[in-house]
């Protein structure tokens, strides 16, 4: 049973994911659970469970599938479910089935990253990056991880796609400015957001991990890098520079950079990152608006979080 | 006689440019002129003229050559000149002889810009840009104008060089994001800083014009654009978008943008501009430091106005 | 049929303006239109049109009157209309009939502006301002245009009223500081917000035009000024100063000024503008609160967007 | 002996004020005093006293006249004095003899303030202001006090002159906006900066008092007001509003306002204060530059602390 | 009748406090009152009164008990009351019965403050603080007043509890840094927030007084201090320093400090205040979340207004 | 030969440290070295070496002792040395001989830190901290390292002293708020600044290391912590919390915190750090001023970088 089929009054019996869950307290002092549930098609519906026990509160976890029985109701033109029975389901759900995903294949994207690494001339740097890419966490997650929770490339494969876009621009920037160390710049692009593999998790939706909140992806990214540096015996200045590229890529302290960029390559990395992470969501927002028929009008870009103008003429 | 030849105590008789001039008042209430003078080799020396008349104060203008007679003195390890006689010189000085200049020829740079314009597909847009480039002010000044007073590409030919760097990056960005309107993006790159042709003047050094201070190069750039739009009969949405690209290229109001970018192409333009205007000075600062023998050390980049690290190893 | 007469359940057949319109997508993937409609008395009501075709989406434009048939419903204590039939109406609606308007007549306000212009001593400046005021766009719109969308003087005739308030204060400021160039200050007051005539449009409500969003009223105001300068052959320093007054009147870059004020008259203009645009909405907010019976209490001024205290005693 | 007469090498024996004094420590560990001294003509000269005893360090106070014996020397084109003997002088110096002063007489200025107070209609408010003006501190200091240390109206009589300028503008503002309580606005103008009478002191130069630094003139001004309120038995809402006008006149917390303006009259007061305190120094800076012969040039206004343009034509 | 007993459809007849009240205008132009009402158990419920007269609008005041008759309705899962009859009640309500209160007794808390005062060594300072604590306003309100409206220690007795926490920390800080004047630091702690006794009022809920909004608690606190200084004849430097401690305790102008701390003791006071006012609400928020069963999760702390992490393990 | 003995004209032959060195270019294009040199008493003197070879430029490094021969000169009342001969010296210099140092012994300070660690109740946490303190880098450097370059506790032993001050305050804070996890708070204090051991180096003066500039002490501190976590097998939530304490102790992103504090203990840690790092330099600055005889005056605290008031009375 899909959520799209539910209409007010209908009896509901299905397995849904808990996308989010909150404990609320009614005016009477009784607690109830307020959840958002998701089906495999990606549609969501609100649900409430009254007369909930302490055990149930402890048992219901976001990101897990549960069997649900109840009745659909309508509130503010939105259908919701009053749940009568709620039990953990034995089913295994794969987030990759119902989250949006890149239009480019994981193989193509990781292949492009691998090609860029092979184009690095310094044997030492190439070794480090090969080790990074072979790190079990990276090998498993990079093909499917998103680059952010909502802001940009927030889809399956988004991190690899963001990285590939940046590699293509970085390649040109290194040609325009031959004084830049192309090897270092490309290494910076590959490394800069790898901490997202630990900062974010793929559950029913893209979520921050607790360690991601408490440490941040730049520190987590340096830990991944440090493993590769140790594995390849790389240290000294070049190791410090690689860490600096990761730690400074957000550009300014108030944008959460750990240090500000102090190498020409680090400055370039920051702006190449901005190009990809600011232009792409604006492109997506405008395309979605045009799809809805918007023409010749201002709109608030929901992903870019900017005012955007949708052209009247093509 | 070149400034490098002047030693304390020597008699000076030469024609120098007045690079800057200030009226000062001594404790006794007498006024005197404090000038910086420049020779054709680009070297500068301070000079003072005591017992100055109102007429002389009115007559001495920065950017003009004057015949000078006086004696060299030393103060704080710097040689200066106490002027006895100062008269306007009949010589004509050409700033392009003694200001630093791009390593690429004006012909090559403007040729690249012309090629980019010819690669635009929209006939209407191509016409506008051809008209812009044929505008007498643009035709005369673009080959030699700097892009800024001190911050980046502050040399003869700097504006064209900055534009060409951006065109090369923009070309790649348009390929990475085929949803972008390449024509519009390239037009934005060509147009974005043309107002600098009025905002800055080439005298003994690069200076802001009064109109540049009072209006700003974005408004001046729109005026140049408006002439080309009128000449080609282009108006409507496309004219507004071109103006928007010029007015928004500084990105944020606090960076002096007149409006913030509201088109994907305007966002891309802003970050491509940042790439060129932030990376290039960092490259130059590091190269100059290495030239002085600096290795493995932090330094304050005098042009980039950032802390920069000069690598120990190559 | 007026909106005030509609009650839940009643059948509706009337001509209403579309004040705003959005395309929404239901959970089922079907699109529908969500509109706010306005009658001639200024009252508004929400309306929804389900099963909408692409043609209808493209045809419904804010600011136009449409004939509507449907049934009134109630949701959250608000009546709305479920539309069955929607067709463009042949009626012509005049925004000036149902938007709030200044308590002073358009003739009196524009007369005061004309008097101020005639009091200017410099013949050159007086000619420029006469040309500005005779510009067809200005002549047609100034008598009725508002000064802003919501923040201050946001009513028919508001721009002229704001200008007159400022002229009265500027006249006194010029007397208190005889060193100020009164002609220049008064010219600045008349010119400073004329770009609002292009930045804003009078439709069902006051709206920003696309060109207003993409260029901003200061650049648009300079274009109006430039026409008058060309018509009267005025150029040189005085033309630059007039442009500067327009471009700097918002005072600080972060308040969207294009340049910061660099003339005593420009500084005065900025603070006189602040006086009118900050004091007037506070006066209006307090008066409206007192009208509602508020006394001796703090309130959030909805127009002034400040905390305001309404006095207990008169 | 005046400072203007001192030339390098000359023997100096005169009574000078100590305008400022610092204890410095030489590389050898010996302490010395570095002073700026002022004569009655307002000229200043640096002076050093080596081999200074603890007793002398404790005895030398800024703002007091001392008899000085020593020899003039030259350093960086500035004459200074190496002091051999330094003793307190029995002379009494009156700051008003050598500090700059308003071009308008103290009588005329305080007369204008008194007239404004008499024009207040509310008997209660008029009584409070009469009591304020009769307060011994106010009566003694208002005729001669400056409005600031350096920023604006920093001369003898400057506070009264600033107040009178504001009263003239406030009178007009109250006419333009008859909804404002003219009595309250005028009272606010008279009261707003009275705390400067305690925050600043007139010594050899205008200085901040310690209490001024530690409490600030707004709190000090409220204390003066509170005395008048107590004397006239005024309390309740009107007393709170008067305090609010004083405490909020700087407009924003980051400009050191104690609270932000919450009355239309308080908002008006803030901008009228800005008009006087921002426009007047710009006028003075431009006038001083023109006096020095500057025309058609940008300059940094030393008092206004802004970039200012000095016009080429009159 | 308690609010918890009201269910949709039930007839309501009870005495409730008006916690807040707003005048609203219906689309028809009719006014109605929208109120939040509170019972003695602290529960709240919304209520509406339609067809309200001007007299009723003027008569209904927040913080007063009214007898209410009407019928309960449901809207968005919340029960509200449509009032038929509303009359002032003769009952006297004591806020202290239904607002949250400190877990420590008023006697214990004020006793600790008194002990701290007695531990002060300087007789002069001890006298001032004894006079402060004996001030009728302080004596009456300190035992029960909250420290803030919502941000921290926002309960009955909260101000005394906040003060005692700070005294305990200050005592240690004075030991760690024996160079600090312990007497002055402790005096600063006792005095710093006493203005809250006038800034806040205890009605149905904790509210800002009008004078509190218009003057701020720092200025009000200095007035309380000034009474004690006058009573004990204390003035001179020590009086100024005490005022400075009160006026500077918020640390930075943008945090509403009247002056920034200029004494080591004032700097210490600011950070001790931060410790208590930032750490305590975070502790409370985490405890409340754990109470609701939250473990191993991020949450928005409703009082601390920060993101907080609730640990998984104890 | 000590620097204090050098007088203008004297012949100099001694071994001095190079405290800092710059390559400068004379107007003639010749390069010269400008150095600050330091003797064992901590005194400094400027020195210049003209006609310098590329080899010498490369050979001279800050922080190393060199044998110097030359002649003393005077410039701006400062003695400097024109160097004739400069050679590396075989001497070994120990920074700890001539830098300022804590008044408390290294043994006492590290003993207090050890005691605090032993007072931790959780065996797991105690093990981690014992491992941290036994880490070779920590064991070697903690007894002597400074806490900062200039801002606070910038002396030998300063880091340990800063830590001990904070431990004493934290101990009290944990008692005032028993809900805080005392173990975690104390661990945070010990760990928070350990990265300074790598960020700073003790050479002729306290300097930032290149890795310190490029990575920052918070990331470096986490690396030290990670070694101890690995050594003791501690991971999971507690490891993440310890890293969070280190990464968030600077409180706000704009103060360079890597993440903002999300635990009550992290918030407490931040303010305890502020107490020690802000109060201590103010105490030192005021004490130094009193030592110089300053009384009853405002001053700019050179270390605290704040305006400070030095009391007139004790």
PDB file of C-alpha atoms in Angstrom, chain A residues 22-232:
ATOM      1  CA  UNK A  22       9.009  13.336  18.304  1.00  0.00           C
ATOM      2  CA  UNK A  23       7.672  12.774  21.795  1.00  0.00           C
ATOM      3  CA  UNK A  24       4.933  15.326  22.542  1.00  0.00           C
ATOM      4  CA  UNK A  25       2.972  16.006  25.674  1.00  0.00           C
ATOM      5  CA  UNK A  26      -0.755  16.725  25.467  1.00  0.00           C
ATOM      6  CA  UNK A  27      -2.379  19.339  27.669  1.00  0.00           C
ATOM      7  CA  UNK A  28      -3.609  16.461  29.811  1.00  0.00           C
ATOM      8  CA  UNK A  29      -0.044  15.437  30.549  1.00  0.00           C
ATOM      9  CA  UNK A  30      -0.275  12.272  28.427  1.00  0.00           C
ATOM     10  CA  UNK A  31       2.516  11.703  25.979  1.00  0.00           C
ATOM     11  CA  UNK A  32       2.027  10.801  22.338  1.00  0.00           C
ATOM     12  CA  UNK A  33       4.305  10.200  19.380  1.00  0.00           C
ATOM     13  CA  UNK A  34       4.186  12.402  16.308  1.00  0.00           C
ATOM     14  CA  UNK A  35       5.909  10.796  13.343  1.00  0.00           C
ATOM     15  CA  UNK A  36       6.503  11.355   9.677  1.00  0.00           C
ATOM     16  CA  UNK A  37       6.385   8.110   7.750  1.00  0.00           C
ATOM     17  CA  UNK A  38       7.730   7.372   4.309  1.00  0.00           C
ATOM     18  CA  UNK A  39       6.920   4.705   1.755  1.00  0.00           C
ATOM     19  CA  UNK A  40       9.255   3.244  -0.859  1.00  0.00           C
ATOM     20  CA  UNK A  41       8.068   5.754  -3.453  1.00  0.00           C
ATOM     21  CA  UNK A  42       9.443   8.561  -1.304  1.00  0.00           C
ATOM     22  CA  UNK A  43       6.016   9.964  -0.379  1.00  0.00           C
ATOM     23  CA  UNK A  44       5.484  11.003   3.243  1.00  0.00           C
ATOM     24  CA  UNK A  45       2.528  11.179   5.595  1.00  0.00           C
ATOM     25  CA  UNK A  46       2.108  12.319   9.194  1.00  0.00           C
ATOM     26  CA  UNK A  47       1.009   9.864  11.847  1.00  0.00           C
ATOM     27  CA  UNK A  48       0.127  10.049  15.522  1.00  0.00           C
ATOM     28  CA  UNK A  49       0.189   7.370  18.171  1.00  0.00           C
ATOM     29  CA  UNK A  50      -1.731   8.207  21.352  1.00  0.00           C
ATOM     30  CA  UNK A  51      -1.597   6.246  24.623  1.00  0.00           C
ATOM     31  CA  UNK A  52       1.984   5.358  24.016  1.00  0.00           C
ATOM     32  CA  UNK A  53       3.986   3.420  26.617  1.00  0.00           C
ATOM     33  CA  UNK A  54       7.539   4.208  27.812  1.00  0.00           C
ATOM     34  CA  UNK A  55       8.619   1.013  26.073  1.00  0.00           C
ATOM     35  CA  UNK A  56       7.197   2.154  22.747  1.00  0.00           C
ATOM     36  CA  UNK A  57       8.814   5.563  23.111  1.00  0.00           C
ATOM     37  CA  UNK A  58      12.153   3.886  23.587  1.00  0.00           C
ATOM     38  CA  UNK A  59      11.573   1.403  20.752  1.00  0.00           C
ATOM     39  CA  UNK A  60      10.576   3.666  17.864  1.00  0.00           C
ATOM     40  CA  UNK A  61      13.650   4.898  15.995  1.00  0.00           C
ATOM     41  CA  UNK A  62      13.867   7.065  12.921  1.00  0.00           C
ATOM     42  CA  UNK A  63      15.169   5.236   9.888  1.00  0.00           C
ATOM     43  CA  UNK A  64      13.548   1.886  10.691  1.00  0.00           C
ATOM     44  CA  UNK A  65      10.534   0.248   9.019  1.00  0.00           C
ATOM     45  CA  UNK A  66       7.434  -0.520  11.150  1.00  0.00           C
ATOM     46  CA  UNK A  67       4.201  -2.276  10.444  1.00  0.00           C
ATOM     47  CA  UNK A  68       1.323   0.121  10.995  1.00  0.00           C
ATOM     48  CA  UNK A  69      -2.415  -0.299  11.447  1.00  0.00           C
ATOM     49  CA  UNK A  70      -4.819   2.605  11.812  1.00  0.00           C
ATOM     50  CA  UNK A  71      -7.247   4.956  10.116  1.00  0.00           C
ATOM     51  CA  UNK A  72      -6.632   7.915   7.841  1.00  0.00           C
ATOM     52  CA  UNK A  73      -7.961  11.295   8.845  1.00  0.00           C
ATOM     53  CA  UNK A  74      -7.759  14.763   7.286  1.00  0.00           C
ATOM     54  CA  UNK A  75      -6.370  17.893   8.854  1.00  0.00           C
ATOM     55  CA  UNK A  76      -5.658  21.159   7.004  1.00  0.00           C
ATOM     56  CA  UNK A  77      -6.117  19.468   3.642  1.00  0.00           C
ATOM     57  CA  UNK A  78      -3.446  16.941   4.624  1.00  0.00           C
ATOM     58  CA  UNK A  79      -4.219  13.310   5.225  1.00  0.00           C
ATOM     59  CA  UNK A  80      -2.710  11.795   8.357  1.00  0.00           C
ATOM     60  CA  UNK A  81      -2.938   8.463  10.186  1.00  0.00           C
ATOM     61  CA  UNK A  82      -4.185   7.796  13.708  1.00  0.00           C
ATOM     62  CA  UNK A  83      -2.243   4.654  14.532  1.00  0.00           C
ATOM     63  CA  UNK A  84      -3.878   1.841  16.502  1.00  0.00           C
ATOM     64  CA  UNK A  85      -1.056  -0.688  16.309  1.00  0.00           C
ATOM     65  CA  UNK A  86       2.645  -0.231  15.623  1.00  0.00           C
ATOM     66  CA  UNK A  87       5.229  -2.996  15.424  1.00  0.00           C
ATOM     67  CA  UNK A  88       8.786  -3.300  14.187  1.00  0.00           C
ATOM     68  CA  UNK A  89       8.824  -4.881  10.752  1.00  0.00           C
ATOM     69  CA  UNK A  90      11.175  -7.637   9.731  1.00  0.00           C
ATOM     70  CA  UNK A  91      11.679  -6.015   6.311  1.00  0.00           C
ATOM     71  CA  UNK A  92      15.019  -4.534   5.273  1.00  0.00           C
ATOM     72  CA  UNK A  93      14.755  -1.185   3.534  1.00  0.00           C
ATOM     73  CA  UNK A  94      17.474   0.233   1.366  1.00  0.00           C
ATOM     74  CA  UNK A  95      17.567   4.023   1.423  1.00  0.00           C
ATOM     75  CA  UNK A  96      18.956   3.980  -2.053  1.00  0.00           C
ATOM     76  CA  UNK A  97      15.654   2.745  -3.338  1.00  0.00           C
ATOM     77  CA  UNK A  98      13.608   5.778  -2.439  1.00  0.00           C
ATOM     78  CA  UNK A  99      15.979   8.743  -2.078  1.00  0.00           C
ATOM     79  CA  UNK A 100      16.667  10.921  -5.130  1.00  0.00           C
ATOM     80  CA  UNK A 101      19.867   9.996  -6.914  1.00  0.00           C
ATOM     81  CA  UNK A 102      22.353  11.463  -9.329  1.00  0.00           C
ATOM     82  CA  UNK A 103      21.583  11.170 -13.001  1.00  0.00           C
ATOM     83  CA  UNK A 104      25.123   9.931 -13.530  1.00  0.00           C
ATOM     84  CA  UNK A 105      26.095   6.386 -12.575  1.00  0.00           C
ATOM     85  CA  UNK A 106      28.216   5.732  -9.515  1.00  0.00           C
ATOM     86  CA  UNK A 107      30.701   3.927 -11.741  1.00  0.00           C
ATOM     87  CA  UNK A 108      31.099   6.868 -14.097  1.00  0.00           C
ATOM     88  CA  UNK A 109      31.549   9.304 -11.208  1.00  0.00           C
ATOM     89  CA  UNK A 110      34.050   7.273  -9.210  1.00  0.00           C
ATOM     90  CA  UNK A 111      35.804   6.442 -12.483  1.00  0.00           C
ATOM     91  CA  UNK A 112      36.287  10.150 -13.163  1.00  0.00           C
ATOM     92  CA  UNK A 113      37.691  10.636  -9.679  1.00  0.00           C
ATOM     93  CA  UNK A 114      40.064   7.723 -10.180  1.00  0.00           C
ATOM     94  CA  UNK A 115      41.175   9.148 -13.543  1.00  0.00           C
ATOM     95  CA  UNK A 116      41.919  12.492 -11.927  1.00  0.00           C
ATOM     96  CA  UNK A 117      44.007  10.759  -9.264  1.00  0.00           C
ATOM     97  CA  UNK A 118      45.932   8.878 -11.935  1.00  0.00           C
ATOM     98  CA  UNK A 119      46.661  12.172 -13.704  1.00  0.00           C
ATOM     99  CA  UNK A 120      48.582  13.420 -10.653  1.00  0.00           C
ATOM    100  CA  UNK A 121      52.290  13.553 -11.419  1.00  0.00           C
ATOM    101  CA  UNK A 122      53.818  13.391  -7.952  1.00  0.00           C
ATOM    102  CA  UNK A 123      54.197   9.700  -7.063  1.00  0.00           C
ATOM    103  CA  UNK A 124      53.965  10.481  -3.355  1.00  0.00           C
ATOM    104  CA  UNK A 125      50.720  12.390  -3.684  1.00  0.00           C
ATOM    105  CA  UNK A 126      49.269   9.832  -6.054  1.00  0.00           C
ATOM    106  CA  UNK A 127      50.012   7.087  -3.527  1.00  0.00           C
ATOM    107  CA  UNK A 128      48.278   8.976  -0.754  1.00  0.00           C
ATOM    108  CA  UNK A 129      45.168   9.520  -2.854  1.00  0.00           C
ATOM    109  CA  UNK A 130      45.082   5.916  -4.011  1.00  0.00           C
ATOM    110  CA  UNK A 131      45.232   4.913  -0.354  1.00  0.00           C
ATOM    111  CA  UNK A 132      42.444   7.341   0.498  1.00  0.00           C
ATOM    112  CA  UNK A 133      40.208   5.981  -2.231  1.00  0.00           C
ATOM    113  CA  UNK A 134      40.975   2.422  -1.132  1.00  0.00           C
ATOM    114  CA  UNK A 135      40.115   3.143   2.502  1.00  0.00           C
ATOM    115  CA  UNK A 136      37.191   0.805   3.308  1.00  0.00           C
ATOM    116  CA  UNK A 137      34.919   3.622   4.487  1.00  0.00           C
ATOM    117  CA  UNK A 138      35.605   5.651   1.359  1.00  0.00           C
ATOM    118  CA  UNK A 139      35.368   2.675  -0.973  1.00  0.00           C
ATOM    119  CA  UNK A 140      32.005   1.697   0.444  1.00  0.00           C
ATOM    120  CA  UNK A 141      30.357   5.056   0.846  1.00  0.00           C
ATOM    121  CA  UNK A 142      31.757   7.447  -1.758  1.00  0.00           C
ATOM    122  CA  UNK A 143      29.770   5.910  -4.648  1.00  0.00           C
ATOM    123  CA  UNK A 144      26.471   6.628  -2.975  1.00  0.00           C
ATOM    124  CA  UNK A 145      26.871   9.391  -0.376  1.00  0.00           C
ATOM    125  CA  UNK A 146      25.262  12.820  -0.732  1.00  0.00           C
ATOM    126  CA  UNK A 147      27.305  16.036  -0.418  1.00  0.00           C
ATOM    127  CA  UNK A 148      24.941  17.688   2.045  1.00  0.00           C
ATOM    128  CA  UNK A 149      21.695  17.234   3.913  1.00  0.00           C
ATOM    129  CA  UNK A 150      19.739  19.786   1.900  1.00  0.00           C
ATOM    130  CA  UNK A 151      21.872  22.610   0.556  1.00  0.00           C
ATOM    131  CA  UNK A 152      23.493  21.167  -2.563  1.00  0.00           C
ATOM    132  CA  UNK A 153      23.976  17.802  -4.264  1.00  0.00           C
ATOM    133  CA  UNK A 154      21.739  16.354  -1.536  1.00  0.00           C
ATOM    134  CA  UNK A 155      21.076  13.099  -3.328  1.00  0.00           C
ATOM    135  CA  UNK A 156      22.552   9.636  -3.653  1.00  0.00           C
ATOM    136  CA  UNK A 157      25.850  10.013  -5.455  1.00  0.00           C
ATOM    137  CA  UNK A 158      25.861  13.765  -4.790  1.00  0.00           C
ATOM    138  CA  UNK A 159      29.274  13.852  -3.121  1.00  0.00           C
ATOM    139  CA  UNK A 160      30.949  12.115  -6.050  1.00  0.00           C
ATOM    140  CA  UNK A 161      29.104  14.323  -8.517  1.00  0.00           C
ATOM    141  CA  UNK A 162      30.107  17.491  -6.650  1.00  0.00           C
ATOM    142  CA  UNK A 163      33.703  16.245  -6.631  1.00  0.00           C
ATOM    143  CA  UNK A 164      33.683  15.519 -10.357  1.00  0.00           C
ATOM    144  CA  UNK A 165      32.264  18.965 -11.198  1.00  0.00           C
ATOM    145  CA  UNK A 166      35.019  20.538  -9.135  1.00  0.00           C
ATOM    146  CA  UNK A 167      37.726  18.368 -10.730  1.00  0.00           C
ATOM    147  CA  UNK A 168      36.641  19.528 -14.170  1.00  0.00           C
ATOM    148  CA  UNK A 169      36.815  23.178 -13.150  1.00  0.00           C
ATOM    149  CA  UNK A 170      40.061  22.693 -11.213  1.00  0.00           C
ATOM    150  CA  UNK A 171      41.674  21.149 -14.251  1.00  0.00           C
ATOM    151  CA  UNK A 172      40.956  24.305 -16.231  1.00  0.00           C
ATOM    152  CA  UNK A 173      41.997  26.616 -13.394  1.00  0.00           C
ATOM    153  CA  UNK A 174      45.334  24.806 -13.184  1.00  0.00           C
ATOM    154  CA  UNK A 175      45.836  25.428 -16.897  1.00  0.00           C
ATOM    155  CA  UNK A 176      44.908  29.122 -16.650  1.00  0.00           C
ATOM    156  CA  UNK A 177      47.339  29.526 -13.756  1.00  0.00           C
ATOM    157  CA  UNK A 178      50.314  27.257 -14.496  1.00  0.00           C
ATOM    158  CA  UNK A 179      51.990  28.612 -11.334  1.00  0.00           C
ATOM    159  CA  UNK A 180      49.491  26.581  -9.285  1.00  0.00           C
ATOM    160  CA  UNK A 181      50.545  23.108  -8.191  1.00  0.00           C
ATOM    161  CA  UNK A 182      47.955  21.105 -10.149  1.00  0.00           C
ATOM    162  CA  UNK A 183      48.680  17.945  -8.160  1.00  0.00           C
ATOM    163  CA  UNK A 184      47.967  19.692  -4.896  1.00  0.00           C
ATOM    164  CA  UNK A 185      44.819  21.393  -6.203  1.00  0.00           C
ATOM    165  CA  UNK A 186      43.358  18.127  -7.509  1.00  0.00           C
ATOM    166  CA  UNK A 187      44.247  16.350  -4.291  1.00  0.00           C
ATOM    167  CA  UNK A 188      42.455  19.099  -2.379  1.00  0.00           C
ATOM    168  CA  UNK A 189      39.324  18.651  -4.472  1.00  0.00           C
ATOM    169  CA  UNK A 190      39.231  14.892  -3.910  1.00  0.00           C
ATOM    170  CA  UNK A 191      39.857  15.223  -0.165  1.00  0.00           C
ATOM    171  CA  UNK A 192      37.928  18.345   0.789  1.00  0.00           C
ATOM    172  CA  UNK A 193      34.523  16.859   1.646  1.00  0.00           C
ATOM    173  CA  UNK A 194      35.398  13.218   2.445  1.00  0.00           C
ATOM    174  CA  UNK A 195      34.504  13.894   6.074  1.00  0.00           C
ATOM    175  CA  UNK A 196      30.894  14.050   4.884  1.00  0.00           C
ATOM    176  CA  UNK A 197      31.076  10.245   4.738  1.00  0.00           C
ATOM    177  CA  UNK A 198      31.099  10.314   8.547  1.00  0.00           C
ATOM    178  CA  UNK A 199      29.240  13.562   9.166  1.00  0.00           C
ATOM    179  CA  UNK A 200      26.155  12.402   7.271  1.00  0.00           C
ATOM    180  CA  UNK A 201      24.255   9.156   7.366  1.00  0.00           C
ATOM    181  CA  UNK A 202      21.832   7.673   4.898  1.00  0.00           C
ATOM    182  CA  UNK A 203      18.693   6.605   6.717  1.00  0.00           C
ATOM    183  CA  UNK A 204      15.128   7.231   5.671  1.00  0.00           C
ATOM    184  CA  UNK A 205      16.446  10.661   4.832  1.00  0.00           C
ATOM    185  CA  UNK A 206      19.911  12.213   4.910  1.00  0.00           C
ATOM    186  CA  UNK A 207      20.757  12.960   8.537  1.00  0.00           C
ATOM    187  CA  UNK A 208      23.671  14.363  10.513  1.00  0.00           C
ATOM    188  CA  UNK A 209      25.351  11.793  12.719  1.00  0.00           C
ATOM    189  CA  UNK A 210      25.965  12.768  16.331  1.00  0.00           C
ATOM    190  CA  UNK A 211      29.709  12.630  15.755  1.00  0.00           C
ATOM    191  CA  UNK A 212      29.166  14.805  12.693  1.00  0.00           C
ATOM    192  CA  UNK A 213      27.483  17.434  14.813  1.00  0.00           C
ATOM    193  CA  UNK A 214      30.037  17.203  17.608  1.00  0.00           C
ATOM    194  CA  UNK A 215      33.208  17.152  15.470  1.00  0.00           C
ATOM    195  CA  UNK A 216      32.333  18.481  12.016  1.00  0.00           C
ATOM    196  CA  UNK A 217      33.296  17.041   8.629  1.00  0.00           C
ATOM    197  CA  UNK A 218      36.604  18.878   8.360  1.00  0.00           C
ATOM    198  CA  UNK A 219      38.082  17.193  11.412  1.00  0.00           C
ATOM    199  CA  UNK A 220      36.564  13.881  10.340  1.00  0.00           C
ATOM    200  CA  UNK A 221      38.031  14.328   6.874  1.00  0.00           C
ATOM    201  CA  UNK A 222      41.494  14.911   8.308  1.00  0.00           C
ATOM    202  CA  UNK A 223      41.175  11.633  10.239  1.00  0.00           C
ATOM    203  CA  UNK A 224      40.501   9.759   6.978  1.00  0.00           C
ATOM    204  CA  UNK A 225      43.459  11.514   5.388  1.00  0.00           C
ATOM    205  CA  UNK A 226      45.695  10.732   8.362  1.00  0.00           C
ATOM    206  CA  UNK A 227      45.031   7.014   7.884  1.00  0.00           C
ATOM    207  CA  UNK A 228      46.189   7.234   4.264  1.00  0.00           C
ATOM    208  CA  UNK A 229      49.232   9.314   5.205  1.00  0.00           C
ATOM    209  CA  UNK A 230      50.210   6.747   7.823  1.00  0.00           C
ATOM    210  CA  UNK A 231      49.623   3.892   5.399  1.00  0.00           C
ATOM    211  CA  UNK A 232      51.859   5.418   2.732  1.00  0.00           C
TER     212      UNK A 232
END
